[in-house]
Amino acid sequence: DIQMTQSPSSLSASVGDRVTITCQTSQDISHFLNWYQQKAGKAPKLLIYDASSLETGVPSRFSGSGSGTHFTLTISSLQPEDFATYYCQQYASFGGGTKVEIK
Amino acid sequence: QLQLQESGSGLVKPSQTLSLTCTVSGGSINSGGYSWNWIRQSPGKGLEWIGYIHHTESTHYNPSLKSRVTISADRSKTQFSLEMRSVTAADTAVYFCAADMRGVVRHWGQGILVTVSS
């Protein structure tokens, strides 16, 4: 099984900050990496698929990059509605999550 | 637009069997390309993939759960189901059904909390 290591596990940031979350995989997965946002009590929501493709309807402040074993999710200017937990995923494997909290 | 809804018992006794059903609307589980998944989230924890049934009826399970889990589909009713045997308190979680295509999960149910307790 592929291991997915997300970092950091949590972070505190202010509205307007640039936020970067990383996901490292235990083996080369090419570009097959997706990012999700989950708010409390809700199902996850797809943000980015295939490492860098923005899902329809997702604000352009979200972007993804990377290939192989190292991937990043960037929020260019954090908005109040972005405070949530973010997960990377590749098929049957999820990262441990990154909780983005208000500083 | 594909919509999924979980149903089933929210309380299961230890050692018994957890049974959940996901009803699919806005599409068919016979649709080419989709896999129909169960994913769970223990309280305060991350997401854990349980398994899926493909539109071709092949199944694949998380190795750590494989011995206790069966996923099946009732295509005439556009439903798919999860059965988890010999549950313990560690199986208490919110269970999501979800549909993915090529590993990208665009469609999720709202989730159902299942508590294992006597």
CSV table of C-alpha atoms in Angstrom, one decimal:
chain,number,residue,atom,x,y,z
A,1,ASP,CA,0.0,0.0,0.0
A,2,ILE,CA,1.1,3.6,-0.7
A,3,GLN,CA,1.8,5.7,2.4
A,4,MET,CA,0.7,9.3,2.3
A,5,THR,CA,2.5,11.7,4.7
A,6,GLN,CA,0.9,15.1,5.0
A,7,SER,CA,2.5,18.1,6.7
A,8,PRO,CA,2.0,20.0,8.8
A,9,SER,CA,-0.8,18.2,10.7
A,10,SER,CA,-2.1,21.6,11.7
A,11,LEU,CA,-1.4,25.2,11.2
A,12,SER,CA,-2.6,28.6,12.4
A,13,ALA,CA,-2.9,31.4,9.8
A,14,SER,CA,-4.6,34.7,9.3
A,15,VAL,CA,-7.0,35.8,6.7
A,16,GLY,CA,-5.0,36.9,3.6
A,17,ASP,CA,-2.1,34.6,4.4
A,18,ARG,CA,-0.5,32.3,1.8
A,19,VAL,CA,-0.8,28.7,3.0
A,20,THR,CA,1.1,25.7,1.7
A,21,ILE,CA,0.4,22.0,2.6
A,22,THR,CA,2.5,19.2,1.4
A,23,CYS,CA,1.9,15.5,0.8
A,24,GLN,CA,4.7,13.0,0.3
A,25,THR,CA,4.0,9.5,-1.0
A,26,SER,CA,6.0,6.4,-0.4
A,27,GLN,CA,6.2,5.6,-4.1
A,28,ASP,CA,6.0,7.4,-7.4
A,29,ILE,CA,2.4,8.0,-8.3
A,30,SER,CA,3.0,10.2,-11.3
A,31,HIS,CA,0.3,13.0,-11.1
A,32,PHE,CA,-2.5,10.8,-9.6
A,33,LEU,CA,-3.0,12.9,-6.5
A,34,ASN,CA,-6.2,14.7,-5.3
A,35,TRP,CA,-6.9,17.2,-2.6
A,36,TYR,CA,-10.1,17.6,-0.6
A,37,GLN,CA,-11.4,20.1,1.9
A,38,GLN,CA,-13.6,18.9,4.8
A,39,LYS,CA,-15.5,21.1,7.2
A,40,ALA,CA,-16.9,19.9,10.5
A,41,GLY,CA,-19.8,17.6,10.2
A,42,LYS,CA,-19.6,17.5,6.4
A,43,ALA,CA,-18.4,15.2,3.7
A,44,PRO,CA,-15.1,16.1,2.0
A,45,LYS,CA,-15.2,18.2,-1.1
A,46,LEU,CA,-12.9,17.8,-4.1
A,47,LEU,CA,-10.6,20.8,-4.7
A,48,ILE,CA,-7.8,19.6,-7.0
A,49,TYR,CA,-7.5,16.4,-9.0
A,50,ASP,CA,-4.6,14.9,-10.9
A,51,ALA,CA,-2.2,17.1,-8.8
A,52,SER,CA,-2.9,20.4,-10.4
A,53,SER,CA,-6.4,20.5,-12.1
A,54,LEU,CA,-8.8,22.8,-10.3
A,55,GLU,CA,-12.3,21.3,-9.9
A,56,THR,CA,-15.1,23.2,-11.4
A,57,GLY,CA,-16.5,25.8,-9.1
A,58,VAL,CA,-13.5,25.9,-6.8
A,59,PRO,CA,-12.0,29.3,-6.3
A,60,SER,CA,-8.8,30.1,-8.1
A,61,ARG,CA,-6.9,30.9,-4.9
A,62,PHE,CA,-6.5,27.1,-4.6
A,63,SER,CA,-3.8,25.5,-6.6
A,64,GLY,CA,-1.9,22.2,-6.6
A,65,SER,CA,1.4,21.2,-7.9
A,66,GLY,CA,3.9,18.3,-7.9
A,67,SER,CA,4.5,14.9,-9.4
A,68,GLY,CA,6.1,11.7,-8.5
A,69,THR,CA,6.3,11.6,-4.7
A,70,HIS,CA,6.0,15.3,-3.6
A,71,PHE,CA,2.9,17.4,-3.9
A,72,THR,CA,1.7,20.7,-2.6
A,73,LEU,CA,-1.7,22.4,-2.1
A,74,THR,CA,-1.5,26.2,-1.9
A,75,ILE,CA,-4.1,28.7,-0.9
A,76,SER,CA,-2.9,32.0,-2.2
A,77,SER,CA,-4.9,34.3,0.1
A,78,LEU,CA,-6.7,32.5,2.9
A,79,GLN,CA,-10.3,33.4,3.3
A,80,PRO,CA,-12.6,32.9,6.4
A,81,GLU,CA,-14.4,30.1,4.6
A,82,ASP,CA,-11.1,28.2,4.1
A,83,PHE,CA,-10.7,27.3,7.7
A,84,ALA,CA,-11.1,23.5,7.5
A,85,THR,CA,-9.2,20.2,7.3
A,86,TYR,CA,-7.4,19.3,4.0
A,87,TYR,CA,-6.6,15.8,2.8
A,88,CYS,CA,-4.5,14.4,0.0
A,89,GLN,CA,-5.6,11.2,-1.6
A,90,GLN,CA,-4.4,8.7,-4.1
A,91,TYR,CA,-7.0,5.9,-4.9
A,92,ALA,CA,-7.4,3.9,-1.6
A,93,SER,CA,-4.9,6.0,0.5
A,94,PHE,CA,-5.5,9.2,2.3
A,95,GLY,CA,-3.1,11.5,4.0
A,96,GLY,CA,-3.6,12.2,7.7
A,97,GLY,CA,-5.0,15.6,7.2
A,98,THR,CA,-4.0,19.2,7.8
A,99,LYS,CA,-6.2,21.3,10.0
A,100,VAL,CA,-6.1,25.0,9.1
A,101,GLU,CA,-7.1,27.1,12.1
A,102,ILE,CA,-7.5,30.8,12.7
A,103,LYS,CA,-4.5,32.6,14.2
B,1,GLN,CA,-26.1,15.2,-10.8
B,2,LEU,CA,-25.2,12.1,-9.0
B,3,GLN,CA,-26.5,12.0,-5.4
B,4,LEU,CA,-25.8,9.4,-2.7
B,5,GLN,CA,-27.5,8.8,0.6
B,6,GLU,CA,-26.5,6.4,3.4
B,7,SER,CA,-29.0,4.5,5.5
B,8,GLY,CA,-28.9,1.9,8.1
B,9,SER,CA,-28.6,1.2,11.8
B,10,GLY,CA,-26.8,3.9,13.8
B,11,LEU,CA,-26.3,1.7,16.8
B,12,VAL,CA,-24.7,-1.8,16.7
B,13,LYS,CA,-23.8,-4.1,19.5
B,14,PRO,CA,-20.2,-5.4,19.8
B,15,SER,CA,-19.6,-8.6,18.0
B,16,GLN,CA,-22.6,-8.1,15.8
B,17,THR,CA,-22.8,-7.0,12.1
B,18,LEU,CA,-22.9,-3.5,10.8
B,19,SER,CA,-25.1,-3.1,7.7
B,20,LEU,CA,-25.4,0.1,5.7
B,21,THR,CA,-27.0,0.9,2.3
B,22,CYS,CA,-26.2,3.7,-0.1
B,23,THR,CA,-29.0,4.8,-2.5
B,24,VAL,CA,-27.8,6.4,-5.7
B,25,SER,CA,-29.9,8.9,-7.6
B,26,GLY,CA,-29.3,11.0,-10.6
B,27,GLY,CA,-27.4,8.1,-12.3
B,28,SER,CA,-27.0,4.4,-12.3
B,29,ILE,CA,-24.5,2.2,-10.5
B,30,ASN,CA,-24.2,0.3,-13.8
B,31,SER,CA,-22.7,3.5,-15.3
B,32,GLY,CA,-19.4,2.8,-16.9
B,33,GLY,CA,-16.3,4.0,-15.1
B,34,TYR,CA,-17.5,4.5,-11.6
B,35,SER,CA,-16.4,2.7,-8.5
B,36,TRP,CA,-18.8,2.7,-5.5
B,37,ASN,CA,-16.9,3.2,-2.3
B,38,TRP,CA,-17.3,3.0,1.5
B,39,ILE,CA,-15.1,5.4,3.5
B,40,ARG,CA,-15.2,6.0,7.2
B,41,GLN,CA,-14.0,8.5,9.7
B,42,SER,CA,-13.5,7.7,13.4
B,43,PRO,CA,-14.4,10.6,15.7
B,44,GLY,CA,-11.8,13.3,15.5
B,45,LYS,CA,-9.7,11.2,13.1
B,46,GLY,CA,-8.8,11.1,9.4
B,47,LEU,CA,-10.4,9.3,6.5
B,48,GLU,CA,-10.1,5.5,6.0
B,49,TRP,CA,-11.0,3.8,2.8
B,50,ILE,CA,-13.0,0.6,3.4
B,51,GLY,CA,-13.5,-0.8,-0.1
B,52,TYR,CA,-15.3,-0.4,-3.3
B,53,ILE,CA,-17.4,-2.3,-5.9
B,54,HIS,CA,-16.8,-1.5,-9.5
B,55,HIS,CA,-19.5,-1.2,-12.1
B,56,THR,CA,-18.1,-4.5,-13.4
B,57,GLU,CA,-19.0,-6.0,-10.0
B,58,SER,CA,-15.3,-6.6,-9.0
B,59,THR,CA,-14.6,-5.6,-5.4
B,60,HIS,CA,-11.5,-4.4,-3.6
B,61,TYR,CA,-11.0,-4.0,0.1
B,62,ASN,CA,-8.7,-2.4,2.6
B,63,PRO,CA,-6.4,-5.3,3.6
B,64,SER,CA,-6.8,-4.4,7.3
B,65,LEU,CA,-10.6,-4.9,7.1
B,66,LYS,CA,-10.9,-7.4,4.3
B,67,SER,CA,-11.7,-10.4,6.5
B,68,ARG,CA,-14.7,-8.7,8.0
B,69,VAL,CA,-16.1,-6.7,5.1
B,70,THR,CA,-18.4,-7.4,2.2
B,71,ILE,CA,-19.6,-4.8,-0.3
B,72,SER,CA,-22.4,-5.7,-2.7
B,73,ALA,CA,-24.7,-4.0,-5.2
B,74,ASP,CA,-28.4,-4.3,-5.9
B,75,ARG,CA,-28.4,-2.8,-9.4
B,76,SER,CA,-32.2,-3.1,-9.9
B,77,LYS,CA,-32.6,-0.8,-6.9
B,78,THR,CA,-29.5,1.4,-7.6
B,79,GLN,CA,-28.1,0.7,-4.2
B,80,PHE,CA,-24.9,-0.7,-2.9
B,81,SER,CA,-24.3,-2.0,0.6
B,82,LEU,CA,-21.7,-2.5,3.3
B,83,GLU,CA,-21.6,-5.4,5.7
B,84,MET,CA,-19.0,-5.4,8.5
B,85,ARG,CA,-18.9,-8.4,10.8
B,86,SER,CA,-17.7,-8.8,14.4
B,87,VAL,CA,-17.6,-5.1,15.1
B,88,THR,CA,-15.9,-3.5,18.1
B,89,ALA,CA,-15.9,0.0,19.6
B,90,ALA,CA,-13.0,0.8,17.2
B,91,ASP,CA,-15.5,0.6,14.3
B,92,THR,CA,-17.5,3.5,15.7
B,93,ALA,CA,-17.3,6.1,13.0
B,94,VAL,CA,-19.1,8.2,10.4
B,95,TYR,CA,-19.5,6.0,7.3
B,96,PHE,CA,-19.6,7.7,3.9
B,97,CYS,CA,-20.6,6.2,0.6
B,98,ALA,CA,-18.9,7.8,-2.3
B,99,ALA,CA,-18.4,7.4,-6.1
B,100,ASP,CA,-15.1,7.8,-7.8
B,101,MET,CA,-14.0,7.7,-11.4
B,102,ARG,CA,-10.3,7.0,-11.9
B,103,GLY,CA,-9.7,7.5,-8.2
B,104,VAL,CA,-11.2,11.0,-8.1
B,105,VAL,CA,-14.0,11.2,-5.6
B,106,ARG,CA,-16.5,13.8,-6.7
B,107,HIS,CA,-19.6,12.4,-5.2
B,108,TRP,CA,-20.2,11.8,-1.5
B,109,GLY,CA,-23.1,10.9,0.7
B,110,GLN,CA,-23.6,13.1,3.8
B,111,GLY,CA,-22.4,10.4,6.1
B,112,ILE,CA,-24.0,8.3,8.8
B,113,LEU,CA,-22.7,7.9,12.3
B,114,VAL,CA,-22.5,4.3,13.5
B,115,THR,CA,-21.9,3.7,17.2
B,116,VAL,CA,-20.8,0.3,18.5
B,117,SER,CA,-22.0,0.0,22.0
B,118,SER,CA,-23.8,-2.5,24.2
